[in-house]
Amino acid sequence: LMLLGVTGFLLFASRAQWVKAGAVLVLLALKPHLFYLFWLALLFWLIDRRRWDLCCGAVAGLLVTPWYSMRRCSLSIGT
């Protein structure tokens, strides 16, 4: 999953699809201790380039992920 996250981010960033690139960063957020230098470099890059839509995609992905998992859990329980 980590490799998929990095590959997806680079793919969408090269195509200038910043919201999708931010959404794929959710996969890297699963184990943030493995990519702490990436997060630091990304923070400096975001401040320098002012790509706030990438941040919006990342926040949207982080908000959808728990909602989706809670929804699947409630469907399996039957409530």
PDB file of N, CA, C and O in Angstrom:
ATOM      1  N   LEU A   1       0.810  -1.196   0.000  1.00  0.00           N
ATOM      2  CA  LEU A   1       0.000   0.000   0.000  1.00  0.00           C
ATOM      3  C   LEU A   1       0.855   1.263   0.000  1.00  0.00           C
ATOM      4  O   LEU A   1       0.461   2.273  -0.561  1.00  0.00           O
ATOM      5  N   MET A   2       2.006   1.191   0.661  1.00  0.00           N
ATOM      6  CA  MET A   2       2.871   2.364   0.715  1.00  0.00           C
ATOM      7  C   MET A   2       3.411   2.703  -0.679  1.00  0.00           C
ATOM      8  O   MET A   2       3.416   3.862  -1.083  1.00  0.00           O
ATOM      9  N   LEU A   3       3.840   1.677  -1.392  1.00  0.00           N
ATOM     10  CA  LEU A   3       4.361   1.891  -2.740  1.00  0.00           C
ATOM     11  C   LEU A   3       3.263   2.401  -3.671  1.00  0.00           C
ATOM     12  O   LEU A   3       3.508   3.272  -4.514  1.00  0.00           O
ATOM     13  N   LEU A   4       2.066   1.894  -3.491  1.00  0.00           N
ATOM     14  CA  LEU A   4       0.933   2.369  -4.281  1.00  0.00           C
ATOM     15  C   LEU A   4       0.651   3.842  -3.995  1.00  0.00           C
ATOM     16  O   LEU A   4       0.346   4.617  -4.906  1.00  0.00           O
ATOM     17  N   GLY A   5       0.783   4.249  -2.738  1.00  0.00           N
ATOM     18  CA  GLY A   5       0.568   5.646  -2.384  1.00  0.00           C
ATOM     19  C   GLY A   5       1.593   6.569  -3.003  1.00  0.00           C
ATOM     20  O   GLY A   5       1.259   7.622  -3.551  1.00  0.00           O
ATOM     21  N   VAL A   6       2.865   6.184  -2.944  1.00  0.00           N
ATOM     22  CA  VAL A   6       3.923   7.006  -3.533  1.00  0.00           C
ATOM     23  C   VAL A   6       3.767   7.062  -5.047  1.00  0.00           C
ATOM     24  O   VAL A   6       3.860   8.131  -5.663  1.00  0.00           O
ATOM     25  N   THR A   7       3.510   5.917  -5.662  1.00  0.00           N
ATOM     26  CA  THR A   7       3.357   5.858  -7.113  1.00  0.00           C
ATOM     27  C   THR A   7       2.150   6.673  -7.571  1.00  0.00           C
ATOM     28  O   THR A   7       2.230   7.422  -8.551  1.00  0.00           O
ATOM     29  N   GLY A   8       1.048   6.532  -6.865  1.00  0.00           N
ATOM     30  CA  GLY A   8      -0.146   7.299  -7.224  1.00  0.00           C
ATOM     31  C   GLY A   8       0.062   8.787  -7.067  1.00  0.00           C
ATOM     32  O   GLY A   8      -0.371   9.584  -7.906  1.00  0.00           O
ATOM     33  N   PHE A   9       0.734   9.186  -5.982  1.00  0.00           N
ATOM     34  CA  PHE A   9       1.017  10.608  -5.789  1.00  0.00           C
ATOM     35  C   PHE A   9       1.878  11.151  -6.924  1.00  0.00           C
ATOM     36  O   PHE A   9       1.587  12.203  -7.487  1.00  0.00           O
ATOM     37  N   LEU A  10       2.933  10.440  -7.271  1.00  0.00           N
ATOM     38  CA  LEU A  10       3.805  10.912  -8.336  1.00  0.00           C
ATOM     39  C   LEU A  10       3.098  10.923  -9.689  1.00  0.00           C
ATOM     40  O   LEU A  10       3.318  11.821 -10.506  1.00  0.00           O
ATOM     41  N   LEU A  11       2.251   9.931  -9.939  1.00  0.00           N
ATOM     42  CA  LEU A  11       1.509   9.870 -11.190  1.00  0.00           C
ATOM     43  C   LEU A  11       0.563  11.056 -11.323  1.00  0.00           C
ATOM     44  O   LEU A  11       0.565  11.765 -12.338  1.00  0.00           O
ATOM     45  N   PHE A  12      -0.227  11.303 -10.279  1.00  0.00           N
ATOM     46  CA  PHE A  12      -1.187  12.403 -10.345  1.00  0.00           C
ATOM     47  C   PHE A  12      -0.494  13.760 -10.302  1.00  0.00           C
ATOM     48  O   PHE A  12      -0.963  14.717 -10.915  1.00  0.00           O
ATOM     49  N   ALA A  13       0.615  13.865  -9.598  1.00  0.00           N
ATOM     50  CA  ALA A  13       1.349  15.132  -9.558  1.00  0.00           C
ATOM     51  C   ALA A  13       1.964  15.439 -10.923  1.00  0.00           C
ATOM     52  O   ALA A  13       2.009  16.599 -11.336  1.00  0.00           O
ATOM     53  N   SER A  14       2.422  14.419 -11.627  1.00  0.00           N
ATOM     54  CA  SER A  14       2.998  14.663 -12.951  1.00  0.00           C
ATOM     55  C   SER A  14       1.932  15.077 -13.954  1.00  0.00           C
ATOM     56  O   SER A  14       2.229  15.756 -14.921  1.00  0.00           O
ATOM     57  N   ARG A  15       0.693  14.674 -13.718  1.00  0.00           N
ATOM     58  CA  ARG A  15      -0.416  15.059 -14.599  1.00  0.00           C
ATOM     59  C   ARG A  15      -1.104  16.348 -14.130  1.00  0.00           C
ATOM     60  O   ARG A  15      -2.109  16.742 -14.706  1.00  0.00           O
ATOM     61  N   ALA A  16      -0.605  16.948 -13.054  1.00  0.00           N
ATOM     62  CA  ALA A  16      -1.157  18.182 -12.468  1.00  0.00           C
ATOM     63  C   ALA A  16      -2.591  17.990 -11.991  1.00  0.00           C
ATOM     64  O   ALA A  16      -3.406  18.900 -12.054  1.00  0.00           O
ATOM     65  N   GLN A  17      -2.907  16.799 -11.498  1.00  0.00           N
ATOM     66  CA  GLN A  17      -4.205  16.527 -10.885  1.00  0.00           C
ATOM     67  C   GLN A  17      -3.996  16.540  -9.378  1.00  0.00           C
ATOM     68  O   GLN A  17      -3.868  15.511  -8.724  1.00  0.00           O
ATOM     69  N   TRP A  18      -3.965  17.738  -8.818  1.00  0.00           N
ATOM     70  CA  TRP A  18      -3.499  17.927  -7.450  1.00  0.00           C
ATOM     71  C   TRP A  18      -4.464  17.383  -6.405  1.00  0.00           C
ATOM     72  O   TRP A  18      -4.031  16.882  -5.365  1.00  0.00           O
ATOM     73  N   VAL A  19      -5.751  17.458  -6.644  1.00  0.00           N
ATOM     74  CA  VAL A  19      -6.713  16.947  -5.665  1.00  0.00           C
ATOM     75  C   VAL A  19      -6.602  15.431  -5.550  1.00  0.00           C
ATOM     76  O   VAL A  19      -6.609  14.867  -4.453  1.00  0.00           O
ATOM     77  N   LYS A  20      -6.461  14.763  -6.683  1.00  0.00           N
ATOM     78  CA  LYS A  20      -6.290  13.305  -6.670  1.00  0.00           C
ATOM     79  C   LYS A  20      -4.962  12.917  -6.017  1.00  0.00           C
ATOM     80  O   LYS A  20      -4.889  11.924  -5.297  1.00  0.00           O
ATOM     81  N   ALA A  21      -3.930  13.704  -6.276  1.00  0.00           N
ATOM     82  CA  ALA A  21      -2.632  13.430  -5.654  1.00  0.00           C
ATOM     83  C   ALA A  21      -2.733  13.562  -4.140  1.00  0.00           C
ATOM     84  O   ALA A  21      -2.147  12.776  -3.393  1.00  0.00           O
ATOM     85  N   GLY A  22      -3.482  14.541  -3.681  1.00  0.00           N
ATOM     86  CA  GLY A  22      -3.674  14.697  -2.239  1.00  0.00           C
ATOM     87  C   GLY A  22      -4.489  13.563  -1.642  1.00  0.00           C
ATOM     88  O   GLY A  22      -4.210  13.108  -0.526  1.00  0.00           O
ATOM     89  N   ALA A  23      -5.486  13.098  -2.378  1.00  0.00           N
ATOM     90  CA  ALA A  23      -6.321  12.001  -1.874  1.00  0.00           C
ATOM     91  C   ALA A  23      -5.523  10.709  -1.753  1.00  0.00           C
ATOM     92  O   ALA A  23      -5.756   9.908  -0.845  1.00  0.00           O
ATOM     93  N   VAL A  24      -4.570  10.497  -2.643  1.00  0.00           N
ATOM     94  CA  VAL A  24      -3.757   9.277  -2.599  1.00  0.00           C
ATOM     95  C   VAL A  24      -2.805   9.297  -1.392  1.00  0.00           C
ATOM     96  O   VAL A  24      -2.372   8.250  -0.911  1.00  0.00           O
ATOM     97  N   LEU A  25      -2.534  10.477  -0.868  1.00  0.00           N
ATOM     98  CA  LEU A  25      -1.641  10.572   0.290  1.00  0.00           C
ATOM     99  C   LEU A  25      -2.213   9.900   1.539  1.00  0.00           C
ATOM    100  O   LEU A  25      -1.490   9.672   2.497  1.00  0.00           O
ATOM    101  N   VAL A  26      -3.500   9.578   1.499  1.00  0.00           N
ATOM    102  CA  VAL A  26      -4.102   8.856   2.622  1.00  0.00           C
ATOM    103  C   VAL A  26      -3.401   7.517   2.833  1.00  0.00           C
ATOM    104  O   VAL A  26      -3.217   7.070   3.963  1.00  0.00           O
ATOM    105  N   LEU A  27      -2.970   6.894   1.754  1.00  0.00           N
ATOM    106  CA  LEU A  27      -2.270   5.611   1.877  1.00  0.00           C
ATOM    107  C   LEU A  27      -0.943   5.772   2.619  1.00  0.00           C
ATOM    108  O   LEU A  27      -0.522   4.874   3.347  1.00  0.00           O
ATOM    109  N   LEU A  28      -0.290   6.913   2.444  1.00  0.00           N
ATOM    110  CA  LEU A  28       0.965   7.148   3.168  1.00  0.00           C
ATOM    111  C   LEU A  28       0.707   7.524   4.620  1.00  0.00           C
ATOM    112  O   LEU A  28       1.588   7.375   5.458  1.00  0.00           O
ATOM    113  N   ALA A  29      -0.475   8.007   4.911  1.00  0.00           N
ATOM    114  CA  ALA A  29      -0.801   8.389   6.283  1.00  0.00           C
ATOM    115  C   ALA A  29      -1.052   7.172   7.173  1.00  0.00           C
ATOM    116  O   ALA A  29      -1.132   7.312   8.392  1.00  0.00           O
ATOM    117  N   LEU A  30      -1.160   5.994   6.578  1.00  0.00           N
ATOM    118  CA  LEU A  30      -1.356   4.790   7.383  1.00  0.00           C
ATOM    119  C   LEU A  30      -0.135   4.495   8.250  1.00  0.00           C
ATOM    120  O   LEU A  30      -0.268   3.999   9.364  1.00  0.00           O
ATOM    121  N   LYS A  31       1.043   4.778   7.736  1.00  0.00           N
ATOM    122  CA  LYS A  31       2.293   4.583   8.485  1.00  0.00           C
ATOM    123  C   LYS A  31       3.163   5.831   8.313  1.00  0.00           C
ATOM    124  O   LYS A  31       4.130   5.834   7.563  1.00  0.00           O
ATOM    125  N   PRO A  32       2.827   6.901   9.021  1.00  0.00           N
ATOM    126  CA  PRO A  32       3.539   8.163   8.798  1.00  0.00           C
ATOM    127  C   PRO A  32       4.996   8.135   9.251  1.00  0.00           C
ATOM    128  O   PRO A  32       5.809   8.904   8.756  1.00  0.00           O
ATOM    129  N   HIS A  33       5.337   7.229  10.153  1.00  0.00           N
ATOM    130  CA  HIS A  33       6.722   7.174  10.634  1.00  0.00           C
ATOM    131  C   HIS A  33       7.686   6.681   9.559  1.00  0.00           C
ATOM    132  O   HIS A  33       8.880   6.932   9.638  1.00  0.00           O
ATOM    133  N   LEU A  34       7.186   6.009   8.533  1.00  0.00           N
ATOM    134  CA  LEU A  34       8.056   5.549   7.457  1.00  0.00           C
ATOM    135  C   LEU A  34       8.376   6.653   6.455  1.00  0.00           C
ATOM    136  O   LEU A  34       9.361   6.574   5.733  1.00  0.00           O
ATOM    137  N   PHE A  35       7.532   7.675   6.413  1.00  0.00           N
ATOM    138  CA  PHE A  35       7.670   8.719   5.403  1.00  0.00           C
ATOM    139  C   PHE A  35       7.797  10.100   6.029  1.00  0.00           C
ATOM    140  O   PHE A  35       7.357  11.087   5.447  1.00  0.00           O
ATOM    141  N   TYR A  36       8.397  10.197   7.194  1.00  0.00           N
ATOM    142  CA  TYR A  36       8.461  11.498   7.865  1.00  0.00           C
ATOM    143  C   TYR A  36       9.277  12.509   7.066  1.00  0.00           C
ATOM    144  O   TYR A  36       8.960  13.696   7.057  1.00  0.00           O
ATOM    145  N   LEU A  37      10.312  12.084   6.360  1.00  0.00           N
ATOM    146  CA  LEU A  37      11.068  13.020   5.526  1.00  0.00           C
ATOM    147  C   LEU A  37      10.251  13.446   4.306  1.00  0.00           C
ATOM    148  O   LEU A  37      10.356  14.587   3.856  1.00  0.00           O
ATOM    149  N   PHE A  38       9.439  12.544   3.782  1.00  0.00           N
ATOM    150  CA  PHE A  38       8.553  12.894   2.674  1.00  0.00           C
ATOM    151  C   PHE A  38       7.556  13.952   3.112  1.00  0.00           C
ATOM    152  O   PHE A  38       7.296  14.912   2.378  1.00  0.00           O
ATOM    153  N   TRP A  39       6.971  13.771   4.308  1.00  0.00           N
ATOM    154  CA  TRP A  39       5.989  14.742   4.801  1.00  0.00           C
ATOM    155  C   TRP A  39       6.620  16.112   5.003  1.00  0.00           C
ATOM    156  O   TRP A  39       6.008  17.135   4.687  1.00  0.00           O
ATOM    157  N   LEU A  40       7.837  16.130   5.509  1.00  0.00           N
ATOM    158  CA  LEU A  40       8.534  17.390   5.718  1.00  0.00           C
ATOM    159  C   LEU A  40       8.835  18.072   4.381  1.00  0.00           C
ATOM    160  O   LEU A  40       8.601  19.276   4.216  1.00  0.00           O
ATOM    161  N   ALA A  41       9.329  17.312   3.415  1.00  0.00           N
ATOM    162  CA  ALA A  41       9.602  17.865   2.086  1.00  0.00           C
ATOM    163  C   ALA A  41       8.315  18.336   1.418  1.00  0.00           C
ATOM    164  O   ALA A  41       8.291  19.386   0.760  1.00  0.00           O
ATOM    165  N   LEU A  42       7.245  17.580   1.593  1.00  0.00           N
ATOM    166  CA  LEU A  42       5.958  17.968   1.018  1.00  0.00           C
ATOM    167  C   LEU A  42       5.451  19.263   1.636  1.00  0.00           C
ATOM    168  O   LEU A  42       4.921  20.133   0.933  1.00  0.00           O
ATOM    169  N   LEU A  43       5.621  19.424   2.919  1.00  0.00           N
ATOM    170  CA  LEU A  43       5.204  20.654   3.589  1.00  0.00           C
ATOM    171  C   LEU A  43       5.952  21.861   3.033  1.00  0.00           C
ATOM    172  O   LEU A  43       5.337  22.883   2.691  1.00  0.00           O
ATOM    173  N   PHE A  44       7.258  21.758   2.904  1.00  0.00           N
ATOM    174  CA  PHE A  44       8.037  22.864   2.342  1.00  0.00           C
ATOM    175  C   PHE A  44       7.659  23.130   0.885  1.00  0.00           C
ATOM    176  O   PHE A  44       7.587  24.280   0.457  1.00  0.00           O
ATOM    177  N   TRP A  45       7.409  22.076   0.128  1.00  0.00           N
ATOM    178  CA  TRP A  45       7.022  22.230  -1.268  1.00  0.00           C
ATOM    179  C   TRP A  45       5.660  22.911  -1.387  1.00  0.00           C
ATOM    180  O   TRP A  45       5.457  23.766  -2.247  1.00  0.00           O
ATOM    181  N   LEU A  46       4.721  22.518  -0.502  1.00  0.00           N
ATOM    182  CA  LEU A  46       3.395  23.131  -0.528  1.00  0.00           C
ATOM    183  C   LEU A  46       3.462  24.616  -0.206  1.00  0.00           C
ATOM    184  O   LEU A  46       2.774  25.427  -0.828  1.00  0.00           O
ATOM    185  N   ILE A  47       4.281  24.978   0.758  1.00  0.00           N
ATOM    186  CA  ILE A  47       4.412  26.388   1.117  1.00  0.00           C
ATOM    187  C   ILE A  47       5.061  27.166  -0.017  1.00  0.00           C
ATOM    188  O   ILE A  47       4.650  28.285  -0.337  1.00  0.00           O
ATOM    189  N   ASP A  48       6.058  26.576  -0.653  1.00  0.00           N
ATOM    190  CA  ASP A  48       6.755  27.261  -1.732  1.00  0.00           C
ATOM    191  C   ASP A  48       5.882  27.410  -2.980  1.00  0.00           C
ATOM    192  O   ASP A  48       5.802  28.476  -3.577  1.00  0.00           O
ATOM    193  N   ARG A  49       5.203  26.332  -3.386  1.00  0.00           N
ATOM    194  CA  ARG A  49       4.426  26.335  -4.635  1.00  0.00           C
ATOM    195  C   ARG A  49       2.984  26.785  -4.443  1.00  0.00           C
ATOM    196  O   ARG A  49       2.278  27.019  -5.421  1.00  0.00           O
ATOM    197  N   ARG A  50       2.528  26.804  -3.210  1.00  0.00           N
ATOM    198  CA  ARG A  50       1.151  27.192  -2.871  1.00  0.00           C
ATOM    199  C   ARG A  50       0.117  26.331  -3.595  1.00  0.00           C
ATOM    200  O   ARG A  50      -0.810  26.821  -4.238  1.00  0.00           O
ATOM    201  N   ARG A  51       0.280  25.033  -3.466  1.00  0.00           N
ATOM    202  CA  ARG A  51      -0.659  24.071  -4.045  1.00  0.00           C
ATOM    203  C   ARG A  51      -1.667  23.673  -2.974  1.00  0.00           C
ATOM    204  O   ARG A  51      -1.635  22.576  -2.419  1.00  0.00           O
ATOM    205  N   TRP A  52      -2.586  24.568  -2.669  1.00  0.00           N
ATOM    206  CA  TRP A  52      -3.526  24.311  -1.589  1.00  0.00           C
ATOM    207  C   TRP A  52      -4.586  23.293  -1.990  1.00  0.00           C
ATOM    208  O   TRP A  52      -5.212  22.683  -1.116  1.00  0.00           O
ATOM    209  N   ASP A  53      -4.802  23.110  -3.285  1.00  0.00           N
ATOM    210  CA  ASP A  53      -5.772  22.101  -3.707  1.00  0.00           C
ATOM    211  C   ASP A  53      -5.281  20.699  -3.379  1.00  0.00           C
ATOM    212  O   ASP A  53      -6.081  19.799  -3.146  1.00  0.00           O
ATOM    213  N   LEU A  54      -3.978  20.503  -3.324  1.00  0.00           N
ATOM    214  CA  LEU A  54      -3.435  19.214  -2.895  1.00  0.00           C
ATOM    215  C   LEU A  54      -3.782  18.969  -1.425  1.00  0.00           C
ATOM    216  O   LEU A  54      -4.153  17.870  -1.037  1.00  0.00           O
ATOM    217  N   CYS A  55      -3.707  20.029  -0.619  1.00  0.00           N
ATOM    218  CA  CYS A  55      -4.097  19.912   0.796  1.00  0.00           C
ATOM    219  C   CYS A  55      -5.583  19.599   0.925  1.00  0.00           C
ATOM    220  O   CYS A  55      -5.977  18.807   1.788  1.00  0.00           O
ATOM    221  N   CYS A  56      -6.393  20.208   0.084  1.00  0.00           N
ATOM    222  CA  CYS A  56      -7.832  19.943   0.122  1.00  0.00           C
ATOM    223  C   CYS A  56      -8.135  18.488  -0.220  1.00  0.00           C
ATOM    224  O   CYS A  56      -8.996  17.860   0.401  1.00  0.00           O
ATOM    225  N   GLY A  57      -7.422  17.947  -1.187  1.00  0.00           N
ATOM    226  CA  GLY A  57      -7.602  16.538  -1.525  1.00  0.00           C
ATOM    227  C   GLY A  57      -7.175  15.616  -0.407  1.00  0.00           C
ATOM    228  O   GLY A  57      -7.830  14.610  -0.132  1.00  0.00           O
ATOM    229  N   ALA A  58      -6.077  15.960   0.264  1.00  0.00           N
ATOM    230  CA  ALA A  58      -5.604  15.140   1.379  1.00  0.00           C
ATOM    231  C   ALA A  58      -6.592  15.191   2.545  1.00  0.00           C
ATOM    232  O   ALA A  58      -6.894  14.159   3.158  1.00  0.00           O
ATOM    233  N   VAL A  59      -7.112  16.363   2.855  1.00  0.00           N
ATOM    234  CA  VAL A  59      -8.086  16.488   3.945  1.00  0.00           C
ATOM    235  C   VAL A  59      -9.368  15.747   3.596  1.00  0.00           C
ATOM    236  O   VAL A  59      -9.947  15.057   4.449  1.00  0.00           O
ATOM    237  N   ALA A  60      -9.810  15.860   2.354  1.00  0.00           N
ATOM    238  CA  ALA A  60     -11.008  15.139   1.934  1.00  0.00           C
ATOM    239  C   ALA A  60     -10.809  13.630   2.047  1.00  0.00           C
ATOM    240  O   ALA A  60     -11.690  12.911   2.517  1.00  0.00           O
ATOM    241  N   GLY A  61      -9.645  13.154   1.644  1.00  0.00           N
ATOM    242  CA  GLY A  61      -9.361  11.727   1.771  1.00  0.00           C
ATOM    243  C   GLY A  61      -9.311  11.273   3.216  1.00  0.00           C
ATOM    244  O   GLY A  61      -9.807  10.201   3.563  1.00  0.00           O
ATOM    245  N   LEU A  62      -8.726  12.100   4.081  1.00  0.00           N
ATOM    246  CA  LEU A  62      -8.653  11.748   5.501  1.00  0.00           C
ATOM    247  C   LEU A  62     -10.022  11.784   6.164  1.00  0.00           C
ATOM    248  O   LEU A  62     -10.257  11.080   7.143  1.00  0.00           O
ATOM    249  N   LEU A  63     -10.934  12.591   5.658  1.00  0.00           N
ATOM    250  CA  LEU A  63     -12.285  12.634   6.217  1.00  0.00           C
ATOM    251  C   LEU A  63     -13.161  11.501   5.695  1.00  0.00           C
ATOM    252  O   LEU A  63     -14.016  10.993   6.414  1.00  0.00           O
ATOM    253  N   VAL A  64     -12.951  11.090   4.458  1.00  0.00           N
ATOM    254  CA  VAL A  64     -13.776  10.041   3.862  1.00  0.00           C
ATOM    255  C   VAL A  64     -13.381   8.664   4.387  1.00  0.00           C
ATOM    256  O   VAL A  64     -14.241   7.801   4.563  1.00  0.00           O
ATOM    257  N   THR A  65     -12.115   8.456   4.673  1.00  0.00           N
ATOM    258  CA  THR A  65     -11.641   7.131   5.080  1.00  0.00           C
ATOM    259  C   THR A  65     -12.329   6.608   6.347  1.00  0.00           C
ATOM    260  O   THR A  65     -12.850   5.490   6.338  1.00  0.00           O
ATOM    261  N   PRO A  66     -12.386   7.365   7.452  1.00  0.00           N
ATOM    262  CA  PRO A  66     -13.084   6.831   8.631  1.00  0.00           C
ATOM    263  C   PRO A  66     -14.584   6.678   8.407  1.00  0.00           C
ATOM    264  O   PRO A  66     -15.195   5.737   8.911  1.00  0.00           O
ATOM    265  N   TRP A  67     -15.172   7.587   7.633  1.00  0.00           N
ATOM    266  CA  TRP A  67     -16.595   7.474   7.358  1.00  0.00           C
ATOM    267  C   TRP A  67     -16.888   6.181   6.598  1.00  0.00           C
ATOM    268  O   TRP A  67     -17.839   5.468   6.915  1.00  0.00           O
ATOM    269  N   TYR A  68     -16.051   5.875   5.612  1.00  0.00           N
ATOM    270  CA  TYR A  68     -16.258   4.672   4.814  1.00  0.00           C
ATOM    271  C   TYR A  68     -16.104   3.416   5.667  1.00  0.00           C
ATOM    272  O   TYR A  68     -16.903   2.485   5.566  1.00  0.00           O
ATOM    273  N   SER A  69     -15.100   3.392   6.532  1.00  0.00           N
ATOM    274  CA  SER A  69     -14.900   2.198   7.353  1.00  0.00           C
ATOM    275  C   SER A  69     -16.020   2.032   8.378  1.00  0.00           C
ATOM    276  O   SER A  69     -16.445   0.914   8.660  1.00  0.00           O
ATOM    277  N   MET A  70     -16.516   3.134   8.944  1.00  0.00           N
ATOM    278  CA  MET A  70     -17.642   3.025   9.881  1.00  0.00           C
ATOM    279  C   MET A  70     -18.900   2.580   9.156  1.00  0.00           C
ATOM    280  O   MET A  70     -19.700   1.817   9.697  1.00  0.00           O
ATOM    281  N   ARG A  71     -19.075   3.031   7.955  1.00  0.00           N
ATOM    282  CA  ARG A  71     -20.240   2.639   7.168  1.00  0.00           C
ATOM    283  C   ARG A  71     -20.204   1.146   6.862  1.00  0.00           C
ATOM    284  O   ARG A  71     -21.208   0.457   6.987  1.00  0.00           O
ATOM    285  N   ARG A  72     -19.038   0.649   6.479  1.00  0.00           N
ATOM    286  CA  ARG A  72     -18.924  -0.793   6.185  1.00  0.00           C
ATOM    287  C   ARG A  72     -19.120  -1.608   7.456  1.00  0.00           C
ATOM    288  O   ARG A  72     -19.713  -2.679   7.414  1.00  0.00           O
ATOM    289  N   CYS A  73     -18.619  -1.124   8.580  1.00  0.00           N
ATOM    290  CA  CYS A  73     -18.777  -1.857   9.834  1.00  0.00           C
ATOM    291  C   CYS A  73     -20.239  -1.914  10.249  1.00  0.00           C
ATOM    292  O   CYS A  73     -20.722  -2.945  10.684  1.00  0.00           O
ATOM    293  N   SER A  74     -20.961  -0.823  10.113  1.00  0.00           N
ATOM    294  CA  SER A  74     -22.368  -0.825  10.491  1.00  0.00           C
ATOM    295  C   SER A  74     -23.189  -1.704   9.556  1.00  0.00           C
ATOM    296  O   SER A  74     -24.177  -2.299   9.989  1.00  0.00           O
ATOM    297  N   LEU A  75     -22.794  -1.821   8.296  1.00  0.00           N
ATOM    298  CA  LEU A  75     -23.512  -2.706   7.388  1.00  0.00           C
ATOM    299  C   LEU A  75     -23.272  -4.164   7.727  1.00  0.00           C
ATOM    300  O   LEU A  75     -24.166  -4.994   7.591  1.00  0.00           O
ATOM    301  N   SER A  76     -22.064  -4.488   8.197  1.00  0.00           N
ATOM    302  CA  SER A  76     -21.789  -5.874   8.539  1.00  0.00           C
ATOM    303  C   SER A  76     -22.444  -6.274   9.860  1.00  0.00           C
ATOM    304  O   SER A  76     -22.774  -7.429  10.064  1.00  0.00           O
ATOM    305  N   ILE A  77     -22.641  -5.319  10.746  1.00  0.00           N
ATOM    306  CA  ILE A  77     -23.305  -5.602  12.029  1.00  0.00           C
ATOM    307  C   ILE A  77     -24.810  -5.704  11.836  1.00  0.00           C
ATOM    308  O   ILE A  77     -25.494  -6.469  12.501  1.00  0.00           O
ATOM    309  N   GLY A  78     -25.316  -4.917  10.901  1.00  0.00           N
ATOM    310  CA  GLY A  78     -26.735  -4.981  10.601  1.00  0.00           C
ATOM    311  C   GLY A  78     -27.535  -3.892  11.265  1.00  0.00           C
ATOM    312  O   GLY A  78     -28.748  -3.986  11.383  1.00  0.00           O
ATOM    313  N   THR A  79     -26.864  -2.840  11.715  1.00  0.00           N
ATOM    314  CA  THR A  79     -27.618  -1.740  12.332  1.00  0.00           C
ATOM    315  C   THR A  79     -27.796  -0.595  11.375  1.00  0.00           C
ATOM    316  O   THR A  79     -27.164  -0.465  10.403  1.00  0.00           O
TER     317      THR A  79
END
